[in-house]
Amino acid sequence: MKKDAHPDYHFITVQLTDGSSFQTRSTYGKEGDTLALDIDPSSHPAWTGGNQRLLDSGGRVAQFNKRFGGLTLKKG
């Protein structure tokens, strides 16, 4: 195996938005550095379930008919 082909893999501290932290191994920074997260599972809507929208309420055809159902084509 080539020498110096891989980055240094060491322990860092990851600090979450709520102030809690944990240690993990990473190639980020140098030994003992702290990685402060701006977004994490305790604050992001994708994990907390906030800001959910109903994408398909009644189906696409029902939405179309609700929006344009009163329009008719007049002949003559």
N, CA, C and O atoms as CSV, one atom per row, in Angstrom:
chain,resi,resn,atom,element,x,y,z
A,1,MET,N,N,0.844,-1.179,0.000
A,1,MET,CA,C,0.000,0.000,0.000
A,1,MET,C,C,0.888,1.239,0.000
A,1,MET,O,O,1.915,1.263,0.677
A,2,LYS,N,N,0.501,2.269,-0.753
A,2,LYS,CA,C,1.286,3.501,-0.819
A,2,LYS,C,C,1.261,4.235,0.513
A,2,LYS,O,O,0.250,4.240,1.216
A,3,LYS,N,N,2.362,4.840,0.843
A,3,LYS,CA,C,2.444,5.639,2.053
A,3,LYS,C,C,1.766,6.985,1.814
A,3,LYS,O,O,1.861,7.529,0.714
A,4,ASP,N,N,1.089,7.530,2.814
A,4,ASP,CA,C,0.401,8.828,2.756
A,4,ASP,C,C,-0.686,8.885,1.692
A,4,ASP,O,O,-0.994,9.966,1.190
A,5,ALA,N,N,-1.272,7.748,1.337
A,5,ALA,CA,C,-2.341,7.734,0.341
A,5,ALA,C,C,-3.696,8.040,0.974
A,5,ALA,O,O,-4.623,8.461,0.282
A,6,HIS,N,N,-3.815,7.834,2.276
A,6,HIS,CA,C,-5.086,8.034,2.959
A,6,HIS,C,C,-4.999,9.208,3.925
A,6,HIS,O,O,-3.937,9.455,4.496
A,7,PRO,N,N,-6.100,9.938,4.119
A,7,PRO,CA,C,-6.080,11.062,5.074
A,7,PRO,C,C,-6.001,10.566,6.517
A,7,PRO,O,O,-6.323,9.412,6.801
A,8,ASP,N,N,-5.579,11.427,7.408
A,8,ASP,CA,C,-5.474,11.106,8.825
A,8,ASP,C,C,-6.874,10.900,9.406
A,8,ASP,O,O,-7.749,11.748,9.228
A,9,TYR,N,N,-7.085,9.799,10.086
A,9,TYR,CA,C,-8.373,9.429,10.677
A,9,TYR,C,C,-8.214,9.509,12.185
A,9,TYR,O,O,-7.458,8.729,12.763
A,10,HIS,N,N,-8.916,10.445,12.841
A,10,HIS,CA,C,-8.693,10.739,14.252
A,10,HIS,C,C,-10.008,11.067,14.960
A,10,HIS,O,O,-11.058,11.149,14.323
A,11,PHE,N,N,-9.943,11.255,16.287
A,11,PHE,CA,C,-11.128,11.588,17.074
A,11,PHE,C,C,-11.408,13.087,17.035
A,11,PHE,O,O,-10.500,13.905,17.183
A,12,ILE,N,N,-12.701,13.443,16.831
A,12,ILE,CA,C,-13.163,14.828,16.929
A,12,ILE,C,C,-14.418,14.835,17.801
A,12,ILE,O,O,-14.994,13.782,18.075
A,13,THR,N,N,-14.836,16.014,18.232
A,13,THR,CA,C,-16.066,16.182,18.990
A,13,THR,C,C,-17.085,16.857,18.088
A,13,THR,O,O,-16.787,17.877,17.466
A,14,VAL,N,N,-18.280,16.297,18.014
A,14,VAL,CA,C,-19.373,16.877,17.233
A,14,VAL,C,C,-20.351,17.499,18.214
A,14,VAL,O,O,-20.860,16.825,19.110
A,15,GLN,N,N,-20.615,18.813,18.037
A,15,GLN,CA,C,-21.535,19.514,18.930
A,15,GLN,C,C,-22.833,19.805,18.187
A,15,GLN,O,O,-22.829,20.447,17.136
A,16,LEU,N,N,-23.954,19.322,18.750
A,16,LEU,CA,C,-25.268,19.497,18.139
A,16,LEU,C,C,-25.845,20.862,18.503
A,16,LEU,O,O,-25.296,21.561,19.355
A,17,THR,N,N,-26.946,21.242,17.865
A,17,THR,CA,C,-27.540,22.567,18.082
A,17,THR,C,C,-28.120,22.730,19.474
A,17,THR,O,O,-28.226,23.852,19.969
A,18,ASP,N,N,-28.502,21.618,20.122
A,18,ASP,CA,C,-29.059,21.720,21.472
A,18,ASP,C,C,-27.984,21.765,22.562
A,18,ASP,O,O,-28.310,21.803,23.748
A,19,GLY,N,N,-26.719,21.761,22.171
A,19,GLY,CA,C,-25.622,21.848,23.132
A,19,GLY,C,C,-25.003,20.517,23.480
A,19,GLY,O,O,-23.902,20.486,24.028
A,20,SER,N,N,-25.669,19.413,23.183
A,20,SER,CA,C,-25.089,18.108,23.475
A,20,SER,C,C,-23.970,17.813,22.476
A,20,SER,O,O,-23.916,18.407,21.399
A,21,SER,N,N,-23.092,16.904,22.840
A,21,SER,CA,C,-21.974,16.580,21.962
A,21,SER,C,C,-21.607,15.108,22.102
A,21,SER,O,O,-21.989,14.446,23.067
A,22,PHE,N,N,-20.866,14.614,21.129
A,22,PHE,CA,C,-20.369,13.245,21.169
A,22,PHE,C,C,-19.050,13.187,20.421
A,22,PHE,O,O,-18.739,14.068,19.620
A,23,GLN,N,N,-18.279,12.145,20.688
A,23,GLN,CA,C,-17.005,11.962,20.008
A,23,GLN,C,C,-17.151,10.890,18.949
A,23,GLN,O,O,-17.845,9.889,19.132
A,24,THR,N,N,-16.473,11.131,17.832
A,24,THR,CA,C,-16.464,10.166,16.741
A,24,THR,C,C,-15.132,10.278,16.019
A,24,THR,O,O,-14.367,11.216,16.247
A,25,ARG,N,N,-14.864,9.327,15.158
A,25,ARG,CA,C,-13.643,9.387,14.359
A,25,ARG,C,C,-13.990,9.990,13.004
A,25,ARG,O,O,-15.048,9.714,12.439
A,26,SER,N,N,-13.071,10.827,12.487
A,26,SER,CA,C,-13.341,11.527,11.239
A,26,SER,C,C,-12.032,11.976,10.599
A,26,SER,O,O,-10.971,11.933,11.221
A,27,THR,N,N,-12.131,12.408,9.345
A,27,THR,CA,C,-10.985,13.019,8.672
A,27,THR,C,C,-11.069,14.541,8.739
A,27,THR,O,O,-10.198,15.230,8.206
A,28,TYR,N,N,-12.112,15.079,9.390
A,28,TYR,CA,C,-12.314,16.523,9.528
A,28,TYR,C,C,-11.258,17.118,10.457
A,28,TYR,O,O,-10.992,16.564,11.524
A,29,GLY,N,N,-10.658,18.234,10.065
A,29,GLY,CA,C,-9.735,18.970,10.925
A,29,GLY,C,C,-8.573,18.143,11.420
A,29,GLY,O,O,-8.000,17.336,10.689
A,30,LYS,N,N,-8.233,18.363,12.691
A,30,LYS,CA,C,-7.155,17.601,13.308
A,30,LYS,C,C,-7.634,17.027,14.634
A,30,LYS,O,O,-8.730,17.356,15.090
A,31,GLU,N,N,-6.841,16.188,15.249
A,31,GLU,CA,C,-7.191,15.523,16.501
A,31,GLU,C,C,-7.670,16.518,17.540
A,31,GLU,O,O,-6.981,17.497,17.829
A,32,GLY,N,N,-8.873,16.271,18.115
A,32,GLY,CA,C,-9.400,17.117,19.178
A,32,GLY,C,C,-10.238,18.300,18.715
A,32,GLY,O,O,-10.792,19.006,19.557
A,33,ASP,N,N,-10.356,18.547,17.408
A,33,ASP,CA,C,-11.179,19.654,16.912
A,33,ASP,C,C,-12.653,19.413,17.229
A,33,ASP,O,O,-13.072,18.283,17.477
A,34,THR,N,N,-13.434,20.501,17.218
A,34,THR,CA,C,-14.874,20.426,17.449
A,34,THR,C,C,-15.606,20.845,16.183
A,34,THR,O,O,-15.323,21.900,15.615
A,35,LEU,N,N,-16.534,20.030,15.749
A,35,LEU,CA,C,-17.374,20.325,14.590
A,35,LEU,C,C,-18.735,20.747,15.126
A,35,LEU,O,O,-19.473,19.918,15.657
A,36,ALA,N,N,-19.080,22.031,14.993
A,36,ALA,CA,C,-20.368,22.552,15.466
A,36,ALA,C,C,-21.372,22.488,14.314
A,36,ALA,O,O,-21.161,23.091,13.262
A,37,LEU,N,N,-22.458,21.756,14.524
A,37,LEU,CA,C,-23.466,21.593,13.482
A,37,LEU,C,C,-24.493,22.724,13.531
A,37,LEU,O,O,-24.894,23.156,14.612
A,38,ASP,N,N,-24.920,23.204,12.356
A,38,ASP,CA,C,-25.983,24.195,12.257
A,38,ASP,C,C,-27.345,23.510,12.191
A,38,ASP,O,O,-28.342,24.037,12.685
A,39,ILE,N,N,-27.375,22.330,11.575
A,39,ILE,CA,C,-28.603,21.559,11.412
A,39,ILE,C,C,-28.316,20.139,11.866
A,39,ILE,O,O,-27.297,19.557,11.495
A,40,ASP,N,N,-29.209,19.584,12.666
A,40,ASP,CA,C,-29.050,18.209,13.106
A,40,ASP,C,C,-30.430,17.560,13.261
A,40,ASP,O,O,-31.445,18.244,13.124
A,41,PRO,N,N,-30.486,16.276,13.540
A,41,PRO,CA,C,-31.780,15.593,13.623
A,41,PRO,C,C,-32.738,16.156,14.670
A,41,PRO,O,O,-33.945,15.945,14.555
A,42,SER,N,N,-32.251,16.853,15.675
A,42,SER,CA,C,-33.155,17.393,16.697
A,42,SER,C,C,-33.784,18.720,16.281
A,42,SER,O,O,-34.723,19.179,16.930
A,43,SER,N,N,-33.283,19.349,15.207
A,43,SER,CA,C,-33.808,20.656,14.830
A,43,SER,C,C,-34.334,20.742,13.397
A,43,SER,O,O,-35.037,21.699,13.070
A,44,HIS,N,N,-34.026,19.797,12.551
A,44,HIS,CA,C,-34.409,19.888,11.144
A,44,HIS,C,C,-35.785,19.272,10.908
A,44,HIS,O,O,-36.060,18.178,11.401
A,45,PRO,N,N,-36.660,19.960,10.158
A,45,PRO,CA,C,-38.021,19.465,9.927
A,45,PRO,C,C,-38.088,18.094,9.246
A,45,PRO,O,O,-39.066,17.368,9.420
A,46,ALA,N,N,-37.077,17.741,8.488
A,46,ALA,CA,C,-37.098,16.427,7.831
A,46,ALA,C,C,-37.102,15.308,8.854
A,46,ALA,O,O,-37.662,14.244,8.589
A,47,TRP,N,N,-36.499,15.511,10.011
A,47,TRP,CA,C,-36.454,14.491,11.058
A,47,TRP,C,C,-37.503,14.723,12.135
A,47,TRP,O,O,-37.977,13.763,12.743
A,48,THR,N,N,-37.879,15.976,12.387
A,48,THR,CA,C,-38.821,16.267,13.467
A,48,THR,C,C,-40.266,16.154,13.015
A,48,THR,O,O,-41.161,16.037,13.852
A,49,GLY,N,N,-40.517,16.186,11.699
A,49,GLY,CA,C,-41.870,16.053,11.187
A,49,GLY,C,C,-42.590,17.385,11.048
A,49,GLY,O,O,-43.776,17.402,10.718
A,50,GLY,N,N,-41.919,18.489,11.287
A,50,GLY,CA,C,-42.533,19.807,11.136
A,50,GLY,C,C,-42.616,20.224,9.679
A,50,GLY,O,O,-41.956,19.643,8.817
A,51,ASN,N,N,-43.416,21.215,9.416
A,51,ASN,CA,C,-43.574,21.788,8.072
A,51,ASN,C,C,-44.002,20.754,7.038
A,51,ASN,O,O,-43.559,20.810,5.890
A,52,GLN,N,N,-44.847,19.823,7.425
A,52,GLN,CA,C,-45.326,18.847,6.465
A,52,GLN,C,C,-46.485,19.438,5.672
A,52,GLN,O,O,-47.354,20.115,6.222
A,53,ARG,N,N,-46.481,19.168,4.370
A,53,ARG,CA,C,-47.568,19.623,3.514
A,53,ARG,C,C,-48.250,18.410,2.914
A,53,ARG,O,O,-47.623,17.380,2.665
A,54,LEU,N,N,-49.514,18.549,2.693
A,54,LEU,CA,C,-50.228,17.503,1.980
A,54,LEU,C,C,-50.046,17.755,0.493
A,54,LEU,O,O,-50.520,18.758,-0.039
A,55,LEU,N,N,-49.364,16.847,-0.166
A,55,LEU,CA,C,-49.073,17.052,-1.577
A,55,LEU,C,C,-50.211,16.577,-2.476
A,55,LEU,O,O,-50.448,17.156,-3.536
A,56,ASP,N,N,-50.899,15.548,-2.065
A,56,ASP,CA,C,-51.924,14.984,-2.928
A,56,ASP,C,C,-53.255,14.940,-2.188
A,56,ASP,O,O,-53.656,13.888,-1.689
A,57,SER,N,N,-53.934,16.071,-2.118
A,57,SER,CA,C,-55.227,16.093,-1.438
A,57,SER,C,C,-56.327,15.932,-2.477
A,57,SER,O,O,-56.737,16.901,-3.117
A,58,GLY,N,N,-56.793,14.726,-2.635
A,58,GLY,CA,C,-57.868,14.457,-3.577
A,58,GLY,C,C,-57.394,14.104,-4.972
A,58,GLY,O,O,-58.233,13.869,-5.842
A,59,GLY,N,N,-56.155,14.056,-5.221
A,59,GLY,CA,C,-55.635,13.689,-6.528
A,59,GLY,C,C,-55.525,14.882,-7.460
A,59,GLY,O,O,-56.124,15.930,-7.220
A,60,ARG,N,N,-54.770,14.717,-8.502
A,60,ARG,CA,C,-54.509,15.799,-9.454
A,60,ARG,C,C,-55.765,16.167,-10.252
A,60,ARG,O,O,-56.013,17.345,-10.507
A,61,VAL,N,N,-56.547,15.174,-10.642
A,61,VAL,CA,C,-57.759,15.447,-11.423
A,61,VAL,C,C,-58.759,16.223,-10.574
A,61,VAL,O,O,-59.400,17.153,-11.064
A,62,ALA,N,N,-58.896,15.846,-9.306
A,62,ALA,CA,C,-59.811,16.550,-8.412
A,62,ALA,C,C,-59.369,17.999,-8.214
A,62,ALA,O,O,-60.203,18.903,-8.165
A,63,GLN,N,N,-58.079,18.216,-8.102
A,63,GLN,CA,C,-57.579,19.587,-7.961
A,63,GLN,C,C,-57.859,20.400,-9.219
A,63,GLN,O,O,-58.235,21.570,-9.133
A,64,PHE,N,N,-57.678,19.783,-10.391
A,64,PHE,CA,C,-57.947,20.466,-11.648
A,64,PHE,C,C,-59.427,20.827,-11.742
A,64,PHE,O,O,-59.770,21.958,-12.088
A,65,ASN,N,N,-60.297,19.879,-11.439
A,65,ASN,CA,C,-61.737,20.134,-11.509
A,65,ASN,C,C,-62.166,21.196,-10.504
A,65,ASN,O,O,-63.050,22.002,-10.795
A,66,LYS,N,N,-61.560,21.206,-9.344
A,66,LYS,CA,C,-61.881,22.216,-8.340
A,66,LYS,C,C,-61.488,23.609,-8.838
A,66,LYS,O,O,-62.186,24.594,-8.596
A,67,ARG,N,N,-60.373,23.664,-9.527
A,67,ARG,CA,C,-59.858,24.968,-9.981
A,67,ARG,C,C,-60.551,25.440,-11.263
A,67,ARG,O,O,-60.889,26.616,-11.396
A,68,PHE,N,N,-60.759,24.517,-12.199
A,68,PHE,CA,C,-61.271,24.903,-13.518
A,68,PHE,C,C,-62.621,24.261,-13.845
A,68,PHE,O,O,-63.041,24.298,-15.001
A,69,GLY,N,N,-63.302,23.681,-12.877
A,69,GLY,CA,C,-64.550,22.970,-13.128
A,69,GLY,C,C,-65.672,23.839,-13.662
A,69,GLY,O,O,-66.540,23.334,-14.374
A,70,GLY,N,N,-65.688,25.122,-13.347
A,70,GLY,CA,C,-66.762,26.000,-13.786
A,70,GLY,C,C,-66.606,26.516,-15.195
A,70,GLY,O,O,-67.526,27.143,-15.720
A,71,LEU,N,N,-65.475,26.273,-15.824
A,71,LEU,CA,C,-65.245,26.740,-17.183
A,71,LEU,C,C,-65.901,25.808,-18.191
A,71,LEU,O,O,-65.813,24.586,-18.072
A,72,THR,N,N,-66.557,26.394,-19.181
A,72,THR,CA,C,-67.163,25.581,-20.251
A,72,THR,C,C,-66.786,26.204,-21.578
A,72,THR,O,O,-66.483,27.394,-21.675
A,73,LEU,N,N,-66.813,25.375,-22.579
A,73,LEU,CA,C,-66.566,25.868,-23.936
A,73,LEU,C,C,-67.906,26.215,-24.560
A,73,LEU,O,O,-68.800,25.372,-24.628
A,74,LYS,N,N,-68.045,27.433,-25.009
A,74,LYS,CA,C,-69.294,27.876,-25.641
A,74,LYS,C,C,-69.154,27.748,-27.157
A,74,LYS,O,O,-68.185,28.219,-27.752
A,75,LYS,N,N,-70.137,27.105,-27.757
A,75,LYS,CA,C,-70.132,26.948,-29.209
A,75,LYS,C,C,-71.006,28.022,-29.830
A,75,LYS,O,O,-72.097,28.329,-29.350
A,76,GLY,N,N,-70.495,28.571,-30.896
A,76,GLY,CA,C,-71.325,29.455,-31.681
A,76,GLY,C,C,-71.099,30.846,-31.496
A,76,GLY,O,O,-71.764,31.669,-32.126
